[in-house]
Short mmCIF file of C-alpha atoms in Angstrom, two decimals:
data_model
loop_
_atom_site.label_atom_id
_atom_site.label_comp_id
_atom_site.label_asym_id
_atom_site.label_seq_id
_atom_site.Cartn_x
_atom_site.Cartn_y
_atom_site.Cartn_z
CA MET A 258 136.37 84.66 125.91
CA ASP A 259 133.36 86.00 124.11
CA ARG A 260 130.41 86.35 126.44
CA LYS A 261 126.90 87.34 125.60
CA HIS A 262 124.24 88.40 128.11
CA LEU A 263 120.65 87.88 127.58
CA GLN A 264 117.52 89.00 129.58
CA ARG A 265 114.00 87.76 129.01
CA ARG A 266 110.75 87.97 130.96
CA THR A 267 110.53 84.26 131.79
CA LYS A 268 112.87 81.34 132.16
CA THR A 269 111.14 79.60 129.18
CA GLU A 270 111.88 82.64 127.00
CA LEU A 271 115.47 82.91 128.29
CA ARG A 272 116.06 79.20 127.68
CA ASP A 273 114.58 79.57 124.13
CA ALA A 274 116.88 82.62 123.46
CA VAL A 275 119.98 80.72 124.57
CA ARG A 276 119.10 77.90 122.36
CA ASP A 277 118.68 80.32 119.34
CA LEU A 278 122.01 81.82 120.21
CA GLU A 279 123.55 78.35 120.27
CA ARG A 280 122.06 77.46 116.95
CA LEU A 281 123.51 80.65 115.48
CA ARG A 282 126.85 79.78 116.82
CA ASP A 283 126.70 76.35 115.39
CA THR A 284 125.85 77.45 112.04
CA ARG A 285 128.54 80.13 112.08
CA ARG A 286 126.09 83.05 112.19
CA TYR A 287 126.80 83.80 115.75
CA VAL A 288 126.96 87.52 116.37
CA ARG A 289 130.02 88.46 118.34
CA THR A 290 129.41 90.55 121.54
CA ASP A 291 131.65 93.39 120.43
CA ASP A 292 129.53 93.87 117.29
CA ASP A 293 126.19 93.60 118.98
CA CYS A 294 125.56 97.30 118.97
CA THR A 295 122.23 99.06 119.59
CA LEU A 296 119.93 99.69 116.75
CA SER A 297 120.50 103.39 117.06
CA ALA A 298 124.20 102.97 116.60
CA TRP A 299 123.81 100.63 113.64
CA LEU A 300 121.29 103.05 111.84
CA GLU A 301 123.73 105.83 112.39
CA GLN A 302 126.58 103.88 110.81
CA TRP A 303 124.45 102.59 108.02
CA LEU A 304 123.09 106.07 107.25
CA GLY A 305 126.30 107.81 107.67
CA THR A 306 128.90 105.63 106.04
CA VAL A 307 127.33 102.67 104.19
CA LEU A 308 124.21 104.05 102.34
CA PRO A 309 125.90 107.27 101.05
CA MET A 310 128.00 105.04 98.73
CA THR A 311 125.03 104.01 96.72
CA ALA A 312 121.99 106.05 97.53
CA ARG A 313 121.02 109.38 96.09
CA TRP A 314 120.64 112.51 98.32
CA LYS A 315 116.88 112.40 98.40
CA THR A 316 116.81 108.77 99.24
CA LEU A 317 119.37 109.22 102.04
CA SER A 318 117.57 112.40 103.41
CA THR A 319 114.20 110.60 103.57
CA TYR A 320 115.58 107.47 105.20
CA ARG A 321 117.36 109.54 107.83
CA SER A 322 114.22 111.59 108.59
CA GLN A 323 112.06 108.42 108.94
CA MET A 324 114.42 106.69 111.26
CA GLN A 325 115.14 109.73 113.41
CA ARG A 326 111.47 110.45 113.77
CA HIS A 327 109.79 107.07 113.92
CA VAL A 328 112.32 104.37 115.01
CA ILE A 329 115.25 105.57 116.99
CA PRO A 330 113.28 107.28 119.90
CA VAL A 331 111.39 104.06 120.51
CA LEU A 332 113.54 101.15 119.36
CA GLY A 333 116.97 102.77 119.21
CA GLY A 334 118.17 101.42 122.59
CA TRP A 335 117.61 97.79 121.78
CA ARG A 336 120.66 95.67 120.80
CA LEU A 337 120.32 94.17 117.32
CA SER A 338 120.28 90.62 118.62
CA GLU A 339 117.32 91.43 120.92
CA LEU A 340 115.05 92.69 118.15
CA GLN A 341 112.09 90.37 117.50
CA PRO A 342 109.44 90.49 114.78
CA GLU A 343 106.74 90.95 117.37
CA GLN A 344 108.46 94.17 118.69
CA LEU A 345 108.45 95.63 115.26
CA GLU A 346 104.82 94.71 114.74
CA GLU A 347 103.87 96.22 117.99
CA HIS A 348 105.79 99.49 117.00
CA TYR A 349 103.91 99.48 113.73
CA ARG A 350 100.51 99.16 115.61
CA GLN A 351 101.61 102.00 117.83
CA MET A 352 102.56 104.19 114.95
CA SER A 353 99.06 103.63 113.46
CA ALA A 354 97.44 104.36 116.72
CA ASP A 355 99.43 107.64 116.80
CA GLY A 356 98.00 108.74 113.54
CA CYS A 357 100.66 107.65 111.06
CA SER A 358 99.21 106.47 107.66
CA VAL A 359 99.76 103.05 106.43
CA HIS A 360 101.95 104.52 103.81
CA THR A 361 104.31 105.93 106.39
CA VAL A 362 104.40 102.70 108.44
CA ARG A 363 105.14 100.54 105.40
CA ALA A 364 107.84 103.09 104.43
CA VAL A 365 109.41 102.79 107.75
CA HIS A 366 109.20 98.96 107.59
CA ARG A 367 111.10 99.00 104.20
CA VAL A 368 113.89 101.23 105.50
CA LEU A 369 114.27 98.97 108.67
CA ARG A 370 114.26 95.84 106.46
CA SER A 371 117.06 97.30 104.25
CA ALA A 372 119.20 98.52 107.19
CA LEU A 373 118.87 95.13 109.05
CA ASN A 374 119.57 93.15 105.88
CA GLU A 375 122.89 95.06 105.59
CA ALA A 376 123.73 94.13 109.22
CA VAL A 377 123.15 90.52 108.40
CA ARG A 378 125.19 90.79 105.31
CA ARG A 379 128.06 92.20 107.48
CA ARG A 380 127.53 89.61 110.15
CA ARG A 381 126.37 92.08 112.78
CA LEU A 382 123.05 90.09 113.01
CA GLY A 383 122.14 86.48 112.75
CA ALA A 384 118.75 87.03 111.04
CA ASN A 385 116.58 89.97 110.00
CA PRO A 386 113.44 90.21 112.19
CA ALA A 387 111.86 92.76 109.67
CA LEU A 388 111.78 89.87 107.07
CA ILE A 389 109.35 88.13 109.32
CA ALA A 390 107.43 91.07 110.76
CA ARG A 391 104.30 91.95 108.91
CA PRO A 392 103.44 95.71 108.20
CA PRO A 393 99.91 96.81 107.90
CA ARG A 394 98.18 96.00 104.65
CA LEU A 395 98.07 98.64 102.05
CA ASP A 396 94.75 99.01 100.23
CA ASP A 397 94.94 99.73 96.62
CA VAL A 398 94.70 103.40 95.71
CA GLU A 399 92.16 104.24 93.09
CA VAL A 400 93.78 105.97 90.17
CA GLU A 401 91.75 109.13 89.34
CA PRO A 402 92.54 110.32 85.87
CA LEU A 403 90.80 113.16 84.09
CA THR A 404 88.39 112.28 81.23
CA ILE A 405 89.19 113.27 77.67
CA ALA A 406 86.59 116.17 78.00
CA GLU A 407 88.10 117.32 81.21
CA SER A 408 91.66 117.22 79.78
CA ARG A 409 90.53 119.37 76.71
CA LYS A 410 89.04 121.87 79.14
CA VAL A 411 92.33 122.08 81.12
CA LEU A 412 94.41 122.58 77.96
CA ALA A 413 92.02 125.28 76.82
CA ALA A 414 92.29 127.05 80.13
CA ALA A 415 96.05 126.75 80.15
CA GLN A 416 96.38 128.94 77.07
CA SER A 417 96.15 131.96 79.44
CA THR A 418 98.96 130.78 81.74
CA PRO A 419 102.70 131.71 81.32
CA HIS A 420 103.70 128.19 80.15
CA PRO A 421 100.70 126.53 78.26
CA PRO A 422 102.97 123.65 77.19
CA ARG A 423 103.83 122.75 80.77
CA TRP A 424 100.30 121.35 81.19
CA SER A 425 100.05 119.95 77.62
CA ILE A 426 103.24 117.84 78.46
CA ALA A 427 101.74 116.77 81.72
CA LEU A 428 98.51 115.47 80.20
CA SER A 429 99.91 114.08 76.96
CA LEU A 430 103.31 112.70 77.80
CA GLY A 431 102.97 112.13 81.51
CA LEU A 432 106.18 113.57 82.61
CA ARG A 433 106.81 113.71 86.38
CA GLN A 434 106.71 117.08 87.90
CA GLY A 435 110.41 117.34 88.47
CA GLU A 436 111.18 116.07 85.07
CA ALA A 437 108.97 118.75 83.27
CA LEU A 438 110.46 121.62 85.50
CA GLY A 439 113.93 120.37 84.68
CA LEU A 440 113.55 120.41 80.87
CA LEU A 441 116.19 122.40 79.06
CA TRP A 442 115.79 123.70 75.46
CA GLY A 443 118.73 121.44 74.64
CA ASP A 444 116.52 118.50 75.48
CA VAL A 445 113.90 119.47 72.92
CA ASP A 446 114.45 118.79 69.24
CA LEU A 447 111.65 120.56 67.34
CA GLU A 448 112.86 119.44 63.91
CA ARG A 449 112.71 115.75 64.89
CA GLY A 450 109.70 116.31 67.09
CA GLU A 451 111.43 114.61 70.11
CA LEU A 452 111.93 115.43 73.72
CA ARG A 453 114.56 113.86 76.03
CA VAL A 454 114.12 113.40 79.69
CA ARG A 455 117.58 113.80 81.31
CA ARG A 456 117.28 115.54 84.66
CA SER A 457 114.81 116.55 87.36
CA VAL A 458 114.29 119.40 89.68
CA GLN A 459 114.64 118.64 93.41
CA ARG A 460 114.77 120.67 96.63
CA HIS A 461 117.63 119.91 98.92
CA THR A 462 117.62 120.95 102.58
CA TRP A 463 120.01 123.64 103.43
CA GLU A 464 123.09 122.72 105.61
CA HIS A 465 124.89 124.88 108.09
CA GLY A 466 127.92 126.52 106.51
CA CYS A 467 129.39 127.92 109.77
CA ALA A 468 130.56 124.67 111.50
CA GLY A 469 133.48 125.15 113.93
CA SER A 470 136.39 122.82 114.35
CA ASP A 471 134.24 120.25 116.26
CA GLY A 472 131.62 120.15 113.35
CA CYS A 473 129.06 121.93 115.39
CA PRO A 474 127.10 124.97 114.11
CA THR A 475 128.36 128.27 115.50
CA CYS A 476 125.55 130.65 114.20
CA GLY A 477 123.19 129.81 116.96
CA GLN A 478 120.43 128.90 114.48
CA ARG A 479 118.73 125.55 114.67
CA ARG A 480 117.88 125.14 111.08
CA GLY A 481 120.49 125.16 108.23
CA ALA A 482 118.03 127.25 106.16
CA GLU A 483 118.42 130.10 108.78
CA CYS A 484 122.10 129.97 108.93
CA PRO A 485 123.89 133.08 107.33
CA GLY A 486 126.45 130.77 105.57
CA ARG A 487 123.89 128.11 104.50
CA ALA A 488 125.12 125.73 101.79
CA ASN A 489 124.26 122.82 99.54
CA GLY A 490 120.40 123.41 99.52
CA GLY A 491 117.65 124.96 97.55
CA LEU A 492 116.45 123.98 94.02
CA VAL A 493 118.87 121.73 92.09
CA LEU A 494 118.94 119.72 88.93
CA VAL A 495 119.67 116.07 89.51
CA ALA A 496 119.76 112.94 87.33
CA PRO A 497 116.68 110.93 87.26
CA LYS A 498 116.35 108.10 89.85
CA THR A 499 116.37 105.27 87.41
CA ASN A 500 117.78 104.40 84.05
CA ALA A 501 114.27 103.95 82.66
CA SER A 502 113.55 107.55 83.69
CA CYS A 503 116.07 108.76 81.09
CA ARG A 504 114.14 108.37 77.91
CA THR A 505 113.34 110.00 74.55
CA ILE A 506 109.68 110.70 73.75
CA VAL A 507 108.20 111.51 70.34
CA LEU A 508 106.02 114.79 70.49
CA PRO A 509 102.53 114.94 69.20
CA GLY A 510 102.34 117.41 66.31
CA PRO A 511 100.23 119.90 68.01
CA LEU A 512 102.51 119.91 71.06
CA ARG A 513 105.51 120.43 68.96
CA ASP A 514 103.86 123.49 67.44
CA GLU A 515 102.78 124.70 70.84
CA LEU A 516 106.49 124.37 72.10
CA ALA A 517 107.76 126.34 69.05
CA ALA A 518 105.25 129.18 69.93
CA HIS A 519 106.32 129.10 73.59
CA ARG A 520 110.04 129.34 72.75
CA ALA A 521 109.44 132.36 70.72
CA GLN A 522 107.38 133.95 73.40
CA LEU A 523 109.99 133.07 75.98
CA ASN A 524 112.77 134.72 73.94
CA ARG A 525 110.79 137.95 73.86
CA ARG A 526 110.38 137.77 77.60
CA ARG A 527 114.11 137.17 78.16
CA LEU A 528 115.10 140.01 75.97
CA ALA A 529 112.72 142.40 77.87
CA ALA A 530 114.17 141.28 81.14
CA GLY A 531 117.71 142.17 80.16
CA THR A 532 120.38 141.46 82.61
CA SER A 533 117.81 140.48 85.37
CA TRP A 534 117.25 137.20 83.52
CA ASP A 535 118.88 134.15 85.12
CA THR A 536 121.09 132.61 82.49
CA THR A 537 122.20 129.68 84.58
CA HIS A 538 120.00 127.28 82.85
CA ASP A 539 118.15 127.46 79.50
CA LEU A 540 114.90 126.26 80.99
CA VAL A 541 111.79 125.40 78.96
CA PHE A 542 109.57 126.48 81.91
CA PRO A 543 111.49 129.07 83.92
CA THR A 544 110.29 131.67 86.49
CA ASN A 545 109.61 135.23 85.59
CA THR A 546 113.34 135.91 86.02
CA GLY A 547 114.59 132.73 84.34
CA GLY A 548 115.28 130.53 87.30
CA LEU A 549 114.05 127.04 88.45
CA ILE A 550 110.37 126.98 89.36
CA ASP A 551 109.59 125.76 92.90
CA PRO A 552 107.52 122.45 92.76
CA LYS A 553 105.23 123.99 95.46
CA ASP A 554 104.44 126.92 93.29
CA ASP A 555 104.01 124.52 90.22
CA HIS A 556 101.46 122.54 92.29
CA ARG A 557 99.53 125.69 93.33
CA ASP A 558 99.38 126.76 89.69
CA TRP A 559 97.83 123.29 88.83
CA LYS A 560 95.07 123.75 91.45
CA THR A 561 94.33 127.20 90.10
CA LEU A 562 94.22 125.83 86.59
CA LEU A 563 91.72 123.14 87.46
CA LYS A 564 89.50 125.70 89.13
CA ARG A 565 89.66 127.96 86.04
CA ALA A 566 88.91 124.89 83.78
CA GLY A 567 85.81 124.04 85.99
CA VAL A 568 86.89 120.37 86.38
CA HIS A 569 87.03 118.21 89.57
CA VAL A 570 90.18 118.64 91.72
CA VAL A 571 92.78 115.97 91.24
CA ARG A 572 96.47 115.81 92.30
CA LEU A 573 99.07 116.98 89.86
CA HIS A 574 100.46 113.37 89.74
CA ASP A 575 97.03 112.40 88.33
CA ALA A 576 97.93 114.19 85.10
CA ARG A 577 100.43 111.56 84.60
CA HIS A 578 97.73 108.90 85.39
CA THR A 579 95.60 110.62 82.74
CA ALA A 580 98.40 110.41 80.04
CA ALA A 581 98.86 106.69 80.94
CA THR A 582 95.24 105.93 80.70
CA LEU A 583 94.69 107.71 77.36
CA LEU A 584 97.62 105.82 75.92
CA LEU A 585 96.27 102.46 77.06
CA VAL A 586 92.70 103.01 75.88
CA GLN A 587 94.04 103.97 72.40
CA GLY A 588 95.46 100.43 72.21
CA VAL A 589 99.16 101.33 72.62
CA ASP A 590 100.91 98.24 73.84
CA ILE A 591 102.04 98.15 77.35
CA ARG A 592 105.78 97.87 76.78
CA THR A 593 105.54 101.22 74.65
CA VAL A 594 103.55 102.86 77.43
CA MET A 595 106.05 101.77 79.97
CA SER A 596 108.89 103.31 77.86
CA ILE A 597 107.02 106.68 77.48
CA MET A 598 106.10 106.91 81.14
CA GLY A 599 109.57 105.65 82.39
CA TRP A 600 108.25 102.69 84.37
CA THR A 601 110.54 100.00 85.41
CA GLU A 602 107.92 97.40 86.71
CA MET A 603 105.00 95.76 84.97
CA ALA A 604 103.08 95.94 88.37
CA THR A 605 102.81 99.68 87.81
CA ALA A 606 100.96 99.28 84.71
CA GLN A 607 98.72 96.71 86.25
CA ARG A 608 97.19 99.43 88.64
CA TYR A 609 95.35 100.82 85.60
CA THR A 610 92.49 98.49 85.79
CA HIS A 611 89.95 101.16 84.66
CA ALA A 612 91.92 101.39 81.30
CA VAL A 613 92.08 97.62 81.11
CA ASP A 614 88.29 97.31 81.56
CA GLU A 615 87.73 99.73 78.67
CA LEU A 616 90.03 97.74 76.50
CA ARG A 617 88.13 94.55 77.32
CA ARG A 618 84.96 96.17 76.31
CA ARG A 619 86.32 97.29 73.07
CA ALA A 620 87.77 93.82 72.46
CA ALA A 621 84.31 92.28 73.12
CA GLN A 622 82.64 94.79 70.64
CA GLN A 623 85.35 94.02 68.05
CA MET A 624 84.87 90.25 68.47
CA GLY A 625 81.16 90.61 68.13
CA SER A 626 81.48 92.65 64.92
CA LEU A 627 83.95 90.18 63.39
CA LEU A 628 81.96 86.88 64.25
CA TRP A 629 78.15 87.92 64.37
CA GLU A 630 77.55 91.16 62.45
CA GLN A 631 78.29 89.59 59.10
CA SER A 632 76.89 86.14 60.05
CA SER A 633 74.12 84.53 58.06
CA PHE A 634 73.11 82.11 60.71
#
């Protein structure tokens, strides 16, 4: 016989819970007792055996970190069938009170929703409480692109850096940081004036390489990065996250010339370095020894460049916003902009309200010129 034990604070709550359970049974969505595991056990199974079948390393690593830090210590002991939307909402409020940003809370909510959706799909759970629970509202983030004048100052200042086209590509083509750092010369066709985005630089967390027969580390170090036999970590080249991210972009003429000059300069540096040059990848933007540039170092170089150019400090990702804005205000149609930027959703483009406002003003001016300036009324 399949028995289920329920506990609630009051008789009324207990009676309602029993009725809900009977309703699930009658609609064949009843969760068997043997499968009513704790949230911690389900998340471990989901992250360990289910999600790796479809998720990329970065996604899996981020999800695991979020659940281990924000969910399992507080909610992990609850049975799946005991979880209620109000519990999740209370947990979100407590996370906010503890100093977590709205972005973090909403990210945790999305992962929980996905994990519990899979539990419902596998009939481990009758209904997903995360579909009902409401996370905190996320206010729209104001996009802060550089102006045309500021962009020109940055490009001028970039001429004294080791990789001037790195910043030209950021401001004119809007490549993501990892995409730009992962460019190989095989992706650049200077004759046709095209650039292909096919990969991205990503940092993977080091794993222990000294595990014993029981799978436990034997080196005595807590972190995999400190293990003498560490493995599967560091900077790596990975495929872009979405199909839309794999794209071919036509180069502006000045950028094509800049890349040609950069390639010649890079060849001279490589010859001077001799055998010390890393030949693993033929990178467009390598380190001084030919290896992959660490995104942290790249971000620091961006901040230094902005200071040298004398413009206000913005995030490196705002260079991407700048490229999108400049394309839009030039009247490039939204589908073409989406293709260049590698966007998959129209909602992303709709965030650029500042560009839309500029286009509206231009449209009004053009309409005024068309209908009134030549009028003989």
